[in-house]
Structures are given as C-alpha cells and as structure tokens.
Amino acid sequence: MFLREASRVVRYIEDNEDRLPLKHATSFVVNALPESLLTAVRTFVLARAIRLARGHETAHCSMLVNASVKNAVQRQLRNEIHNFMETIKSSIRINGSLPPEEALRDAEIAALHNAWRLEYGDTEFDWPVVLAHLHDAAAPIRVVLINSQSAEVLDYNQQAKTGLSVIAVGGFSLSRGLTLEGLMTSYFLRNSMMYDTLMQMGRWFGYRPGYEDLCRVWMPEEAEGWYTHIADAIEELREELRVMQAANATPVQFGLKVRSHPDTLVVTARNKMGSGEKLVVSIGLGETFAETAILRRDAAALDGNRAAAKRLADGLAAAGLPPSDVPLGTGGYLIRDAPVALVEQFIGEFRNHPGSLLTESEPVRRYIQDRRSGELAYWNVLFASLRQEDPFGLTDRSLGFSIHCQRRSEGARSDRDTLRVTNKQRVASRGAEKAGLSSTEIAAAESAYTGNENFPDRIYRKIRTQPLLIVHLLAIGKDGEDLSGKSPVVAWSISFPKTELEEKKVEYVVNTTWWKEHYGDDLDDEEMEGDEYRD
C-alpha cells in the first residue's frame, strides 16, 4: 500500500536523465551516479546509525535500488554504489572519530551531515550522537546484485543474531516475490505501467513500527501518481469485499473489478499480443472518474476545444441555466440539472488526444447514450475556477463570465504534439467531486469513510446521484511564471455515479501499432524474453 503521508517520505528523482536515463540500451555505460542516488545511499547509512542509537543492533536493514531492467546496467550500478560506499566507509574510518567540528572538514562527512540535517534533523538524536554511530552503521553494509545471473543470496535467517545490512541492486527479480527485511530506503527509477508489476513493487512501501519515520522513497513524480492510483484501487477492492461479505454474495455474483487508470496503467503487457493484434479493453464507467490528462496541443485542437466549451456555456444559458457560484468552498460556476444532450454534444466536439484512452469520445458517448433516458438524463456541470484572481495568472472571460484559470504544470513527458497535465497527469483539484452535493451528503460521505481525514474524492462519487461534468480552463506554466498573456487550455473531467442498471462495459480497441505510437517501448522492457533483458 502506498504510504498515506507521502510528502514526508517521498523524494522526487529529477536529475537522472544525464547519468541514468529512464530509457537506455543494454550497452549503456554508467559513468557516474545521479546525485539523488548518492543522497539516498547517504540517507540509508544515516538511518542505520539512528537505528543503532535506538538500540536496534541486531535488526536487519535494507536499501533497494531498482533503476534498470538490463543486467549489464544493474551490474554497473552495483559496482558504482559499492565504490561509493567504500568512499563513505573510508571517510568515516579516518575522520569519523574526530570532534564533530573537525570531522566536518571531511567532504563526505560534511555531505552526510547535510543529508542528516535535511532528512533526520528532527529525530531524537543530535548530530554528535549520529556521528558516533556512523562507523558501526556503515562498516557491515554490503552492496549486492540480485538478478537471475548473480550468485548473491540474501539469507536473513543466517544473519539473525547480528542483522544483515544490505543495499540490493536489481530489476525484475526485485519486483517478483523477494522480500527485503528491514527495508528503509528505496530508489525506484522505472517506467512500468502495468498493474501486476506495480502491485508487486508496492510491497516495498509497507513498513514496520519502530523506524517508519526513517523510511524514504526516491521515485519520479509520475510514478507517485501511479502508486497513488494503485492504492486507491486496492482500497476500493477492499470496500467491495466488505460489502460482498455483508451481503453473503460470492465474487462472481458481486462482480469485483479492477480499475483502469486513464491513459497510463495497463493490466497486461502490450507485447503479450501478437504483432498488429487488436486489444479490446472493456471498461465499465459506473462510479468512475475520467479526465483528459493527456491533450492535443496543435492549434486546431486547442481552438476547437475552446469553441466547444463556449458552445456548451452558450447552450446552457439559452436553456435558462445561468451559472451560479459553487457553495462549500469549491471554486467555479455550477449549473444543476443540465440536459444530457448538451453534455453529449460537448464530449463529441472535444478533440481528444488518441493517447487518452479512457476519454475517447465515442465510447464515453455510447455509455452516456445507454443511460440518457434515466440515470444520466440530467447533469451537474461545473466550470472550474480559482476563488481569487492571481495577479500573475490567467483570467478568461470568453464564456460570458470570468474564469480564474487553474494553474497546471506541463508534465515532463510532454512533447511538441502532446501536453501531459502535470507529471502525475491529474487535472481536477482535490475535492472537486464535492460539487453539486449538499452539505448533508458531503457530511454523510465523510462520516462513512473509515480512513484518515484526508478524504479521497471517490467517497463523494459513491453517493452521487447525478453525473458531474467539470470543464477546466487551464493556465499551463511553471509556478511563479506570468501566464496572464496566454490562452487557456480546455480539459474535462467526469464523475460518473454508480449505476443501478446492468453494467454495460464500453470497449476501447487498440493494437500494437497504437501502443508503439503512444507509449513507445515503455512496456517492452517489462516482458522481453531475450537473454539481454532477463534478470
């Protein structure tokens, strides 16, 4: 399960492309390690020193480095990390016993001190105590290679009396079934988008009491979004199991399902299909949230989508449904009981990016049409807006009312033709799915939630009776950038209520050529069976 307090634990990897790019060939040569990986190794040493100070002398302590599926690259990473650990050990051995001020003249000890100040300065031990334990913490640490070609074995049982301290470097083998005891530090630099692989890897992020405050995870920001989605999917499945048990129903009767993440996560590897073979992805949209997190950025599409939003606003006004301020703190303008025909027209006119699978217009429209005379006949429509105008932001008045556009960054994997909204590929703000619900409904949803107070939007979706369309006018740019002269980029989100009808799934059909065009080789590395890829 992905950690709930992610901001305390997760550190984003943003410096790898020059030294260890996400996509690399088997022949790639590792000349130097990213600074983020060096920091992660130092943090692991410091965490073990703090555990020694806490009296955990015989506890297992592990660090994971999963940054490549290529055996040859993994071997290089193991060697580079080993050499770096030897440098750390040498500095501590020579200068670690000096008075703290003198010890800091050593560049590596100074780097360890800086990492301690940033990561663990709020723990119960001050720097002199941590420094005094560094030698015993670093000395036994081994750097091992774990893959199908290595002879290394992690025998925690054999080291039960003294504790095993290890930095495990690997790839596929680390994703399948291997448990790292006392895992404290994870460095995850992978591009997997498949449920099975991510769920296996997600085992790394569950920690035991006594040292959870020391645990750190380095990963790309986009990967955090994948794991957040996986955590939500698992939590929803657990809720379904609880309801199924209370109803004395079987899984077949209850119809347990796996959620599909818009545009990124897939259940099965692409290359399990034959060349050119079609893959039919059937998705039920009841009680789901779909949004256009991948957008076309050609002028015709951008202009066309702005025009579609304008026609929707004009159509609502002509139907006698002027916007009103949204209550309960959710910014924007809300229209209640909007006729489905206007929503369907907007979805049909919106120029969807072909890489945004779940928001493909025709399957979404087919799902709406199947229910347009009943459950989806009337909609809540929210034109999202910030509550206050940003002096360096963008205010748009093209719809006939002022929209203070939400600021969103451009995802790192964007290119000339494609705009990915943030690295996590999220459009709507947290809490947006409250829109259209009464205060009583919101209170009921929150009181029924058994998790912490950080309420996920899906709890509001669960009690929704009318679907919600959110129209976003986005200001795309970096924090602090003056965006006032830019034109807004239109995106949409839909919160579908649960259906009481038979769940008719809509089919999205793609083939291997489609995968290659929109995901490149992202999926190939996960399932390639050639020896050069195996680990």
Short mmCIF file of C-alpha atoms in Angstrom, two decimals:
data_model
loop_
_atom_site.label_atom_id
_atom_site.label_comp_id
_atom_site.label_asym_id
_atom_site.label_seq_id
_atom_site.Cartn_x
_atom_site.Cartn_y
_atom_site.Cartn_z
CA MET A 1 0.00 0.00 0.00
CA PHE A 2 1.35 3.39 -0.94
CA LEU A 3 2.17 5.46 2.13
CA ARG A 4 -0.52 7.94 3.07
CA GLU A 5 1.98 10.50 4.37
CA ALA A 6 3.76 10.64 1.02
CA SER A 7 5.03 14.19 1.41
CA ARG A 8 7.05 13.13 4.44
CA VAL A 9 8.52 10.04 2.82
CA VAL A 10 8.74 10.53 -0.96
CA ARG A 11 11.56 12.40 -2.69
CA TYR A 12 11.29 13.06 -6.42
CA ILE A 13 14.06 11.99 -8.80
CA GLU A 14 14.67 14.85 -11.21
CA ASP A 15 18.40 14.55 -12.01
CA ASN A 16 18.73 11.15 -13.67
CA GLU A 17 18.43 11.82 -17.40
CA ASP A 18 22.07 12.80 -17.97
CA ARG A 19 23.58 9.99 -15.90
CA LEU A 20 20.91 7.28 -15.78
CA PRO A 21 18.05 7.93 -18.19
CA LEU A 22 14.79 6.04 -17.76
CA LYS A 23 15.14 4.50 -21.20
CA HIS A 24 18.56 3.08 -22.02
CA ALA A 25 20.07 0.28 -24.08
CA THR A 26 21.82 -2.81 -22.76
CA SER A 27 25.08 -1.22 -23.92
CA PHE A 28 24.55 1.89 -21.78
CA VAL A 29 27.64 2.82 -19.78
CA VAL A 30 27.20 4.18 -16.25
CA ASN A 31 29.91 6.79 -15.85
CA ALA A 32 28.53 8.43 -12.71
CA LEU A 33 25.57 8.10 -10.36
CA PRO A 34 22.83 10.74 -10.10
CA GLU A 35 23.25 12.98 -7.07
CA SER A 36 19.81 11.83 -5.88
CA LEU A 37 21.10 8.23 -5.68
CA LEU A 38 24.19 9.33 -3.75
CA THR A 39 21.91 11.18 -1.34
CA ALA A 40 19.71 8.11 -0.97
CA VAL A 41 22.74 5.95 -0.09
CA ARG A 42 23.89 8.51 2.50
CA THR A 43 20.38 8.59 3.93
CA PHE A 44 20.41 4.82 4.30
CA VAL A 45 23.69 4.96 6.24
CA LEU A 46 22.28 7.69 8.48
CA ALA A 47 19.04 5.77 9.06
CA ARG A 48 21.00 2.73 10.17
CA ALA A 49 23.09 4.89 12.54
CA ILE A 50 19.89 6.22 14.12
CA ARG A 51 18.52 2.70 14.48
CA LEU A 52 21.74 1.69 16.28
CA ALA A 53 21.28 4.68 18.59
CA ARG A 54 17.76 3.38 19.26
CA GLY A 55 19.15 0.02 20.31
CA HIS A 56 18.28 -1.90 17.11
CA GLU A 57 21.74 -3.50 16.97
CA THR A 58 20.60 -6.87 15.58
CA ALA A 59 17.87 -5.58 13.26
CA HIS A 60 18.03 -6.21 9.53
CA CYS A 61 18.47 -3.01 7.49
CA SER A 62 17.95 -2.94 3.72
CA MET A 63 18.04 -0.49 0.86
CA LEU A 64 16.57 -1.16 -2.58
CA VAL A 65 17.91 0.22 -5.88
CA ASN A 66 15.66 -0.67 -8.82
CA ALA A 67 16.72 1.55 -11.71
CA SER A 68 17.12 -0.69 -14.75
CA VAL A 69 15.83 -3.95 -16.24
CA LYS A 70 19.15 -4.52 -18.03
CA ASN A 71 21.50 -6.96 -16.32
CA ALA A 72 24.61 -5.23 -17.63
CA VAL A 73 23.45 -1.86 -16.34
CA GLN A 74 22.47 -3.34 -12.98
CA ARG A 75 25.97 -4.77 -12.64
CA GLN A 76 27.50 -1.36 -13.30
CA LEU A 77 25.16 0.27 -10.79
CA ARG A 78 26.14 -2.30 -8.18
CA ASN A 79 29.83 -1.60 -8.77
CA GLU A 80 29.42 2.18 -8.70
CA ILE A 81 27.39 2.06 -5.48
CA HIS A 82 29.95 -0.33 -3.95
CA ASN A 83 32.76 2.11 -4.77
CA PHE A 84 30.77 4.98 -3.29
CA MET A 85 30.12 3.00 -0.11
CA GLU A 86 33.86 2.35 0.17
CA THR A 87 34.45 6.11 -0.04
CA ILE A 88 31.92 6.69 2.74
CA LYS A 89 33.47 3.97 4.90
CA SER A 90 36.97 5.36 4.35
CA SER A 91 35.99 8.90 5.36
CA ILE A 92 34.19 7.67 8.48
CA ARG A 93 37.08 5.35 9.42
CA ILE A 94 39.71 8.09 9.08
CA ASN A 95 37.84 11.18 10.32
CA GLY A 96 34.63 9.97 11.95
CA SER A 97 36.12 9.77 15.43
CA LEU A 98 37.33 13.38 15.38
CA PRO A 99 35.42 16.06 17.29
CA PRO A 100 32.30 16.98 15.29
CA GLU A 101 33.58 20.34 14.05
CA GLU A 102 36.85 18.82 12.87
CA ALA A 103 35.12 15.83 11.28
CA LEU A 104 33.05 18.18 9.12
CA ARG A 105 36.22 19.22 7.28
CA ASP A 106 35.97 15.89 5.52
CA ALA A 107 33.84 16.47 2.40
CA GLU A 108 31.96 13.18 2.66
CA ILE A 109 31.20 13.58 6.36
CA ALA A 110 30.01 17.11 5.60
CA ALA A 111 27.70 15.64 2.91
CA LEU A 112 26.38 13.11 5.44
CA HIS A 113 25.78 15.91 7.92
CA ASN A 114 23.85 17.89 5.31
CA ALA A 115 21.70 14.84 4.49
CA TRP A 116 21.06 14.29 8.21
CA ARG A 117 20.05 17.95 8.64
CA LEU A 118 17.59 17.74 5.72
CA GLU A 119 16.13 14.29 6.43
CA TYR A 120 16.60 13.46 10.10
CA GLY A 121 17.33 16.70 11.90
CA ASP A 122 14.02 16.39 13.73
CA THR A 123 14.71 12.94 15.18
CA GLU A 124 15.55 12.46 18.85
CA PHE A 125 19.34 12.38 18.34
CA ASP A 126 21.58 15.34 17.58
CA TRP A 127 24.46 15.18 15.13
CA PRO A 128 27.24 14.17 17.59
CA VAL A 129 25.24 11.09 18.59
CA VAL A 130 24.62 10.12 14.96
CA LEU A 131 28.26 10.75 14.06
CA ALA A 132 29.39 8.47 16.89
CA HIS A 133 27.36 5.60 15.38
CA LEU A 134 28.36 6.11 11.74
CA HIS A 135 31.28 3.68 11.75
CA ASP A 136 29.25 0.80 13.16
CA ALA A 137 26.41 1.69 10.80
CA ALA A 138 28.45 1.80 7.58
CA ALA A 139 31.05 -0.93 8.15
CA PRO A 140 28.83 -4.02 7.67
CA ILE A 141 26.83 -2.67 4.70
CA ARG A 142 27.21 -4.85 1.59
CA VAL A 143 26.13 -3.90 -1.92
CA VAL A 144 24.71 -6.96 -3.67
CA LEU A 145 23.37 -7.68 -7.14
CA ILE A 146 20.10 -9.60 -7.20
CA ASN A 147 19.13 -11.00 -10.59
CA SER A 148 18.95 -14.33 -12.41
CA GLN A 149 22.62 -14.14 -13.41
CA SER A 150 24.06 -13.28 -10.00
CA ALA A 151 25.15 -15.75 -7.33
CA GLU A 152 24.23 -13.39 -4.46
CA VAL A 153 21.72 -14.66 -1.91
CA LEU A 154 20.04 -12.63 0.82
CA ASP A 155 19.96 -15.03 3.76
CA TYR A 156 18.37 -13.03 6.55
CA ASN A 157 17.91 -16.12 8.72
CA GLN A 158 21.63 -16.85 8.77
CA GLN A 159 22.29 -13.30 9.97
CA ALA A 160 19.51 -13.28 12.57
CA LYS A 161 21.88 -12.77 15.51
CA THR A 162 23.81 -9.84 14.04
CA GLY A 163 21.37 -8.43 11.49
CA LEU A 164 22.01 -8.17 7.75
CA SER A 165 22.74 -4.70 6.32
CA VAL A 166 22.50 -4.63 2.56
CA ILE A 167 21.95 -2.44 -0.48
CA ALA A 168 20.19 -4.67 -3.03
CA VAL A 169 20.54 -3.67 -6.69
CA GLY A 170 18.35 -5.40 -9.25
CA GLY A 171 15.35 -5.24 -11.52
CA PHE A 172 12.75 -7.85 -12.40
CA SER A 173 13.77 -10.24 -9.59
CA LEU A 174 13.24 -7.46 -7.08
CA SER A 175 9.75 -6.97 -8.48
CA ARG A 176 8.67 -10.58 -8.04
CA GLY A 177 8.36 -12.15 -4.65
CA LEU A 178 11.62 -11.10 -2.98
CA THR A 179 11.11 -9.54 0.44
CA LEU A 180 13.77 -7.16 1.74
CA GLU A 181 13.75 -7.34 5.54
CA GLY A 182 14.06 -4.05 7.40
CA LEU A 183 13.64 -2.02 4.23
CA MET A 184 14.26 1.66 4.97
CA THR A 185 15.36 3.31 1.73
CA SER A 186 14.06 2.69 -1.79
CA TYR A 187 15.38 4.17 -5.02
CA PHE A 188 12.86 3.39 -7.75
CA LEU A 189 13.60 4.57 -11.29
CA ARG A 190 11.41 2.50 -13.57
CA ASN A 191 8.80 3.13 -16.23
CA SER A 192 6.44 0.21 -15.58
CA MET A 193 2.79 1.00 -16.20
CA MET A 194 1.35 -2.45 -15.53
CA TYR A 195 -0.81 -3.34 -12.56
CA ASP A 196 0.88 -6.65 -11.80
CA THR A 197 4.38 -5.19 -11.72
CA LEU A 198 3.37 -2.12 -9.72
CA MET A 199 1.47 -4.16 -7.16
CA GLN A 200 4.50 -6.39 -6.68
CA MET A 201 6.74 -3.35 -6.31
CA GLY A 202 4.24 -1.76 -3.94
CA ARG A 203 5.33 -4.26 -1.29
CA TRP A 204 8.37 -2.07 -0.78
CA PHE A 205 6.32 0.75 0.67
CA GLY A 206 4.88 -1.03 3.71
CA TYR A 207 6.99 -0.62 6.82
CA ARG A 208 7.06 -1.97 10.37
CA PRO A 209 6.77 0.15 13.53
CA GLY A 210 9.90 1.45 15.20
CA TYR A 211 11.56 3.05 12.20
CA GLU A 212 8.78 4.26 9.88
CA ASP A 213 9.92 7.84 10.47
CA LEU A 214 13.30 6.95 8.93
CA CYS A 215 11.92 5.43 5.72
CA ARG A 216 12.45 7.29 2.46
CA VAL A 217 11.44 6.54 -1.13
CA TRP A 218 13.03 8.19 -4.17
CA MET A 219 10.94 7.95 -7.34
CA PRO A 220 9.88 10.07 -10.33
CA GLU A 221 6.90 12.30 -9.59
CA GLU A 222 4.89 10.49 -12.26
CA ALA A 223 5.45 7.16 -10.51
CA GLU A 224 3.98 8.57 -7.29
CA GLY A 225 0.76 9.14 -9.22
CA TRP A 226 0.79 5.51 -10.41
CA TYR A 227 1.17 4.19 -6.87
CA THR A 228 -1.48 6.56 -5.54
CA HIS A 229 -3.86 5.10 -8.11
CA ILE A 230 -2.87 1.54 -7.18
CA ALA A 231 -3.51 2.34 -3.50
CA ASP A 232 -6.95 3.72 -4.39
CA ALA A 233 -7.72 0.64 -6.50
CA ILE A 234 -6.78 -1.70 -3.65
CA GLU A 235 -8.81 0.30 -1.13
CA GLU A 236 -11.85 0.22 -3.40
CA LEU A 237 -11.45 -3.52 -3.84
CA ARG A 238 -11.33 -3.97 -0.07
CA GLU A 239 -14.51 -1.94 0.29
CA GLU A 240 -16.21 -4.11 -2.31
CA LEU A 241 -15.09 -7.23 -0.45
CA ARG A 242 -16.55 -5.89 2.81
CA VAL A 243 -19.88 -5.13 1.12
CA MET A 244 -19.83 -8.54 -0.58
CA GLN A 245 -19.25 -10.28 2.75
CA ALA A 246 -22.08 -8.37 4.43
CA ALA A 247 -24.41 -9.35 1.57
CA ASN A 248 -23.29 -13.03 1.68
CA ALA A 249 -22.54 -12.75 -2.03
CA THR A 250 -19.85 -14.55 -3.99
CA PRO A 251 -17.22 -12.71 -6.06
CA VAL A 252 -18.97 -13.86 -9.24
CA GLN A 253 -22.29 -12.50 -8.04
CA PHE A 254 -20.80 -9.26 -6.87
CA GLY A 255 -18.67 -8.65 -9.96
CA LEU A 256 -15.40 -7.49 -8.46
CA LYS A 257 -13.46 -5.33 -10.86
CA VAL A 258 -10.04 -3.80 -11.37
CA ARG A 259 -9.95 -0.09 -12.02
CA SER A 260 -8.29 1.18 -15.16
CA HIS A 261 -6.19 4.29 -14.82
CA PRO A 262 -6.82 6.89 -17.53
CA ASP A 263 -4.14 6.69 -20.20
CA THR A 264 -1.30 5.19 -18.19
CA LEU A 265 -1.76 1.92 -16.34
CA VAL A 266 -2.50 -1.31 -18.17
CA VAL A 267 -3.33 -4.69 -16.73
CA THR A 268 -1.43 -6.75 -19.30
CA ALA A 269 1.81 -6.16 -21.14
CA ARG A 270 1.40 -4.95 -24.70
CA ASN A 271 3.84 -7.44 -26.14
CA LYS A 272 1.76 -10.39 -24.94
CA MET A 273 -0.25 -9.59 -28.07
CA GLY A 274 0.93 -10.63 -31.47
CA SER A 275 2.10 -8.02 -33.94
CA GLY A 276 -0.82 -5.95 -35.15
CA GLU A 277 -3.27 -7.88 -32.96
CA LYS A 278 -6.14 -5.88 -31.53
CA LEU A 279 -6.54 -5.47 -27.80
CA VAL A 280 -10.09 -4.84 -26.63
CA VAL A 281 -10.19 -3.09 -23.26
CA SER A 282 -13.67 -3.27 -21.73
CA ILE A 283 -14.29 -0.72 -19.02
CA GLY A 284 -17.43 -0.07 -17.00
CA LEU A 285 -17.72 3.65 -16.29
CA GLY A 286 -20.13 3.38 -13.38
CA GLU A 287 -18.71 5.08 -10.27
CA THR A 288 -15.53 6.09 -12.09
CA PHE A 289 -13.69 9.34 -12.65
CA ALA A 290 -12.33 10.08 -16.11
CA GLU A 291 -10.43 13.14 -17.22
CA THR A 292 -8.40 14.37 -20.17
CA ALA A 293 -4.95 14.44 -18.58
CA ILE A 294 -3.30 13.98 -22.00
CA LEU A 295 -4.20 16.70 -24.50
CA ARG A 296 -3.52 17.59 -28.10
CA ARG A 297 -1.58 20.82 -28.41
CA ASP A 298 -1.97 21.63 -32.11
CA ALA A 299 -3.66 24.95 -32.76
CA ALA A 300 -6.73 23.39 -34.40
CA ALA A 301 -7.42 21.17 -31.37
CA LEU A 302 -6.77 23.92 -28.80
CA ASP A 303 -9.01 26.38 -30.64
CA GLY A 304 -11.65 23.71 -31.27
CA ASN A 305 -11.84 22.75 -27.62
CA ARG A 306 -12.18 26.36 -26.53
CA ALA A 307 -15.00 26.73 -29.05
CA ALA A 308 -16.69 23.57 -27.70
CA ALA A 309 -16.58 24.98 -24.16
CA LYS A 310 -18.07 28.24 -25.42
CA ARG A 311 -20.92 26.42 -27.20
CA LEU A 312 -21.63 24.46 -24.02
CA ALA A 313 -21.81 27.64 -21.92
CA ASP A 314 -24.00 29.35 -24.53
CA GLY A 315 -26.27 26.31 -24.79
CA LEU A 316 -26.77 26.21 -21.04
CA ALA A 317 -27.55 29.91 -20.92
CA ALA A 318 -30.06 29.51 -23.78
CA ALA A 319 -31.73 26.71 -21.82
CA GLY A 320 -32.25 29.12 -18.92
CA LEU A 321 -29.44 27.67 -16.82
CA PRO A 322 -27.08 30.51 -15.96
CA PRO A 323 -24.10 29.64 -13.76
CA SER A 324 -24.15 30.24 -10.03
CA ASP A 325 -21.34 30.35 -7.50
CA VAL A 326 -20.49 26.90 -6.22
CA PRO A 327 -21.10 26.54 -2.45
CA LEU A 328 -18.91 24.79 0.10
CA GLY A 329 -15.62 26.32 -0.98
CA THR A 330 -15.29 24.61 -4.37
CA GLY A 331 -14.28 27.26 -6.86
CA GLY A 332 -16.15 27.88 -10.10
CA TYR A 333 -19.65 28.12 -11.50
CA LEU A 334 -22.16 25.33 -11.12
CA ILE A 335 -25.16 24.53 -13.30
CA ARG A 336 -27.62 22.00 -11.92
CA ASP A 337 -29.95 19.75 -13.91
CA ALA A 338 -28.25 20.39 -17.25
CA PRO A 339 -29.81 18.29 -20.03
CA VAL A 340 -27.69 15.39 -21.22
CA ALA A 341 -27.86 16.48 -24.87
CA LEU A 342 -25.63 19.50 -24.19
CA VAL A 343 -23.09 17.38 -22.33
CA GLU A 344 -23.09 14.74 -25.04
CA GLN A 345 -22.58 17.44 -27.67
CA PHE A 346 -19.59 18.86 -25.79
CA ILE A 347 -17.96 15.42 -25.40
CA GLY A 348 -18.48 14.74 -29.11
CA GLU A 349 -16.99 18.07 -30.18
CA PHE A 350 -13.99 17.85 -27.85
CA ARG A 351 -10.86 16.89 -29.75
CA ASN A 352 -9.46 14.12 -27.61
CA HIS A 353 -5.84 13.03 -27.74
CA PRO A 354 -5.61 9.48 -29.15
CA GLY A 355 -3.29 8.58 -26.28
CA SER A 356 -6.01 9.41 -23.75
CA LEU A 357 -7.77 6.08 -23.93
CA LEU A 358 -10.43 6.39 -21.24
CA THR A 359 -11.69 9.75 -22.54
CA GLU A 360 -12.09 8.68 -26.16
CA SER A 361 -15.27 10.43 -27.25
CA GLU A 362 -17.21 7.61 -28.89
CA PRO A 363 -17.00 5.01 -26.08
CA VAL A 364 -17.89 7.68 -23.49
CA ARG A 365 -20.81 8.86 -25.58
CA ARG A 366 -22.04 5.28 -26.03
CA TYR A 367 -22.05 4.78 -22.28
CA ILE A 368 -23.98 8.04 -21.80
CA GLN A 369 -26.48 7.18 -24.57
CA ASP A 370 -27.28 3.82 -22.95
CA ARG A 371 -28.41 5.70 -19.82
CA ARG A 372 -29.51 9.08 -21.14
CA SER A 373 -33.20 8.49 -20.53
CA GLY A 374 -32.67 7.55 -16.88
CA GLU A 375 -29.59 7.78 -14.67
CA LEU A 376 -27.67 10.20 -16.90
CA ALA A 377 -30.57 12.36 -18.14
CA TYR A 378 -29.58 15.41 -16.06
CA TRP A 379 -26.13 16.59 -15.08
CA ASN A 380 -24.27 18.92 -12.79
CA VAL A 381 -21.85 21.00 -14.85
CA LEU A 382 -19.01 22.82 -13.13
CA PHE A 383 -16.90 25.43 -14.86
CA ALA A 384 -13.90 25.25 -12.53
CA SER A 385 -12.29 28.50 -11.40
CA LEU A 386 -9.99 29.72 -8.66
CA ARG A 387 -11.79 31.70 -5.98
CA GLN A 388 -9.43 34.66 -6.25
CA GLU A 389 -7.68 36.21 -9.21
CA ASP A 390 -3.94 35.53 -9.45
CA PRO A 391 -2.04 38.70 -10.47
CA PHE A 392 0.38 36.52 -12.46
CA GLY A 393 -2.29 34.05 -13.53
CA LEU A 394 -4.79 33.94 -16.35
CA THR A 395 -8.36 35.23 -16.20
CA ASP A 396 -10.58 34.26 -19.12
CA ARG A 397 -13.92 35.85 -20.00
CA SER A 398 -14.69 34.04 -23.25
CA LEU A 399 -17.56 32.03 -21.75
CA GLY A 400 -19.51 35.09 -20.68
CA PHE A 401 -18.27 35.03 -17.09
CA SER A 402 -14.86 35.37 -15.51
CA ILE A 403 -12.84 32.20 -15.03
CA HIS A 404 -9.69 32.49 -12.92
CA CYS A 405 -7.85 29.67 -14.62
CA GLN A 406 -6.30 26.88 -12.59
CA ARG A 407 -2.52 26.80 -12.95
CA ARG A 408 -1.10 23.45 -14.02
CA SER A 409 2.45 22.48 -14.91
CA GLU A 410 3.46 20.69 -18.08
CA GLY A 411 4.41 17.06 -17.49
CA ALA A 412 7.97 16.04 -18.25
CA ARG A 413 6.88 13.57 -20.95
CA SER A 414 5.10 16.26 -22.95
CA ASP A 415 6.33 16.96 -26.45
CA ARG A 416 5.55 19.11 -29.47
CA ASP A 417 2.26 17.30 -30.16
CA THR A 418 1.23 16.20 -26.69
CA LEU A 419 0.54 18.07 -23.46
CA ARG A 420 0.53 15.95 -20.32
CA VAL A 421 -1.09 17.86 -17.48
CA THR A 422 1.43 17.69 -14.59
CA ASN A 423 3.82 14.79 -14.08
CA LYS A 424 1.10 12.95 -12.17
CA GLN A 425 -1.32 13.54 -15.06
CA ARG A 426 -4.05 14.96 -12.85
CA VAL A 427 -6.36 17.77 -13.94
CA ALA A 428 -9.01 18.26 -11.24
CA SER A 429 -8.13 19.62 -7.81
CA ARG A 430 -8.72 17.51 -4.74
CA GLY A 431 -12.28 17.87 -3.50
CA ALA A 432 -13.68 18.81 -6.92
CA GLU A 433 -16.13 15.90 -6.83
CA LYS A 434 -17.98 17.54 -3.95
CA ALA A 435 -19.51 19.93 -6.47
CA GLY A 436 -23.28 19.52 -6.75
CA LEU A 437 -23.62 17.62 -3.47
CA SER A 438 -25.43 19.06 -0.48
CA SER A 439 -23.69 19.67 2.83
CA THR A 440 -25.69 16.77 4.26
CA GLU A 441 -24.49 14.43 1.50
CA ILE A 442 -20.90 15.53 1.95
CA ALA A 443 -21.08 15.01 5.71
CA ALA A 444 -22.60 11.55 5.21
CA ALA A 445 -19.87 10.53 2.78
CA GLU A 446 -17.12 11.70 5.12
CA SER A 447 -18.63 10.12 8.22
CA ALA A 448 -18.88 6.76 6.42
CA TYR A 449 -15.20 6.86 5.42
CA THR A 450 -13.02 4.68 7.64
CA GLY A 451 -9.64 6.06 6.60
CA ASN A 452 -7.80 9.13 7.82
CA GLU A 453 -9.12 12.69 7.47
CA ASN A 454 -7.56 13.17 4.05
CA PHE A 455 -10.80 12.31 2.26
CA PRO A 456 -10.41 10.83 -1.25
CA ASP A 457 -12.82 12.10 -3.89
CA ARG A 458 -14.18 8.61 -4.56
CA ILE A 459 -16.22 8.76 -1.33
CA TYR A 460 -18.28 11.60 -2.82
CA ARG A 461 -18.67 9.70 -6.09
CA LYS A 462 -20.14 6.79 -4.15
CA ILE A 463 -23.17 8.82 -3.02
CA ARG A 464 -23.56 10.90 -6.18
CA THR A 465 -26.92 10.52 -7.92
CA GLN A 466 -26.32 12.90 -10.82
CA PRO A 467 -23.19 12.79 -13.00
CA LEU A 468 -20.77 15.72 -12.79
CA LEU A 469 -19.00 17.24 -15.78
CA ILE A 470 -16.15 19.58 -14.87
CA VAL A 471 -14.92 21.92 -17.60
CA HIS A 472 -11.40 23.15 -16.93
CA LEU A 473 -9.77 26.21 -18.45
CA LEU A 474 -6.13 25.68 -17.56
CA ALA A 475 -3.23 28.09 -17.42
CA ILE A 476 -0.23 25.95 -18.32
CA GLY A 477 3.09 27.09 -16.89
CA LYS A 478 5.56 26.93 -14.07
CA ASP A 479 4.97 28.22 -10.55
CA GLY A 480 5.64 31.95 -10.43
CA GLU A 481 5.57 32.33 -14.22
CA ASP A 482 3.48 35.20 -15.57
CA LEU A 483 0.71 33.46 -17.53
CA SER A 484 -1.60 36.45 -17.96
CA GLY A 485 -0.90 36.73 -21.68
CA LYS A 486 -1.54 33.10 -22.54
CA SER A 487 -4.68 31.42 -23.84
CA PRO A 488 -6.39 28.81 -21.68
CA VAL A 489 -6.20 25.11 -22.48
CA VAL A 490 -9.55 23.30 -22.15
CA ALA A 491 -9.80 19.90 -20.46
CA TRP A 492 -12.67 17.99 -18.89
CA SER A 493 -13.37 15.58 -16.04
CA ILE A 494 -16.45 13.43 -15.43
CA SER A 495 -17.53 11.89 -12.15
CA PHE A 496 -19.95 9.10 -13.02
CA PRO A 497 -22.34 7.92 -10.28
CA LYS A 498 -22.77 4.24 -9.57
CA THR A 499 -25.27 2.54 -11.83
CA GLU A 500 -28.27 0.50 -10.74
CA LEU A 501 -28.57 -0.92 -14.24
CA GLU A 502 -26.70 -3.87 -15.62
CA GLU A 503 -23.11 -2.70 -16.08
CA LYS A 504 -22.58 -2.45 -19.81
CA LYS A 505 -18.90 -2.02 -20.43
CA VAL A 506 -17.70 0.12 -23.30
CA GLU A 507 -14.93 -1.22 -25.49
CA TYR A 508 -11.74 0.59 -26.40
CA VAL A 509 -9.89 -1.11 -29.24
CA VAL A 510 -6.17 -0.58 -29.79
CA ASN A 511 -3.39 -2.55 -31.42
CA THR A 512 0.36 -2.90 -31.17
CA THR A 513 0.92 -0.03 -33.57
CA TRP A 514 -1.14 2.23 -31.30
CA TRP A 515 0.91 1.21 -28.25
CA LYS A 516 4.14 1.89 -30.13
CA GLU A 517 2.98 5.32 -31.24
CA HIS A 518 1.75 6.50 -27.84
CA TYR A 519 3.90 4.64 -25.32
CA GLY A 520 6.99 3.87 -27.39
CA ASP A 521 8.87 0.96 -25.85
CA ASP A 522 7.73 1.65 -22.29
CA LEU A 523 6.17 -1.78 -21.95
CA ASP A 524 8.72 -3.78 -23.86
CA ASP A 525 11.32 -3.92 -21.11
CA GLU A 526 8.92 -5.49 -18.64
CA GLU A 527 8.21 -8.65 -20.59
CA MET A 528 11.04 -9.10 -23.08
CA GLU A 529 12.28 -12.67 -23.03
CA GLY A 530 15.63 -12.20 -24.70
CA ASP A 531 18.64 -13.03 -22.53
CA GLU A 532 19.90 -9.46 -22.71
CA TYR A 533 16.75 -8.33 -20.88
CA ARG A 534 16.40 -11.11 -18.37
CA ASP A 535 17.34 -10.67 -14.77
#
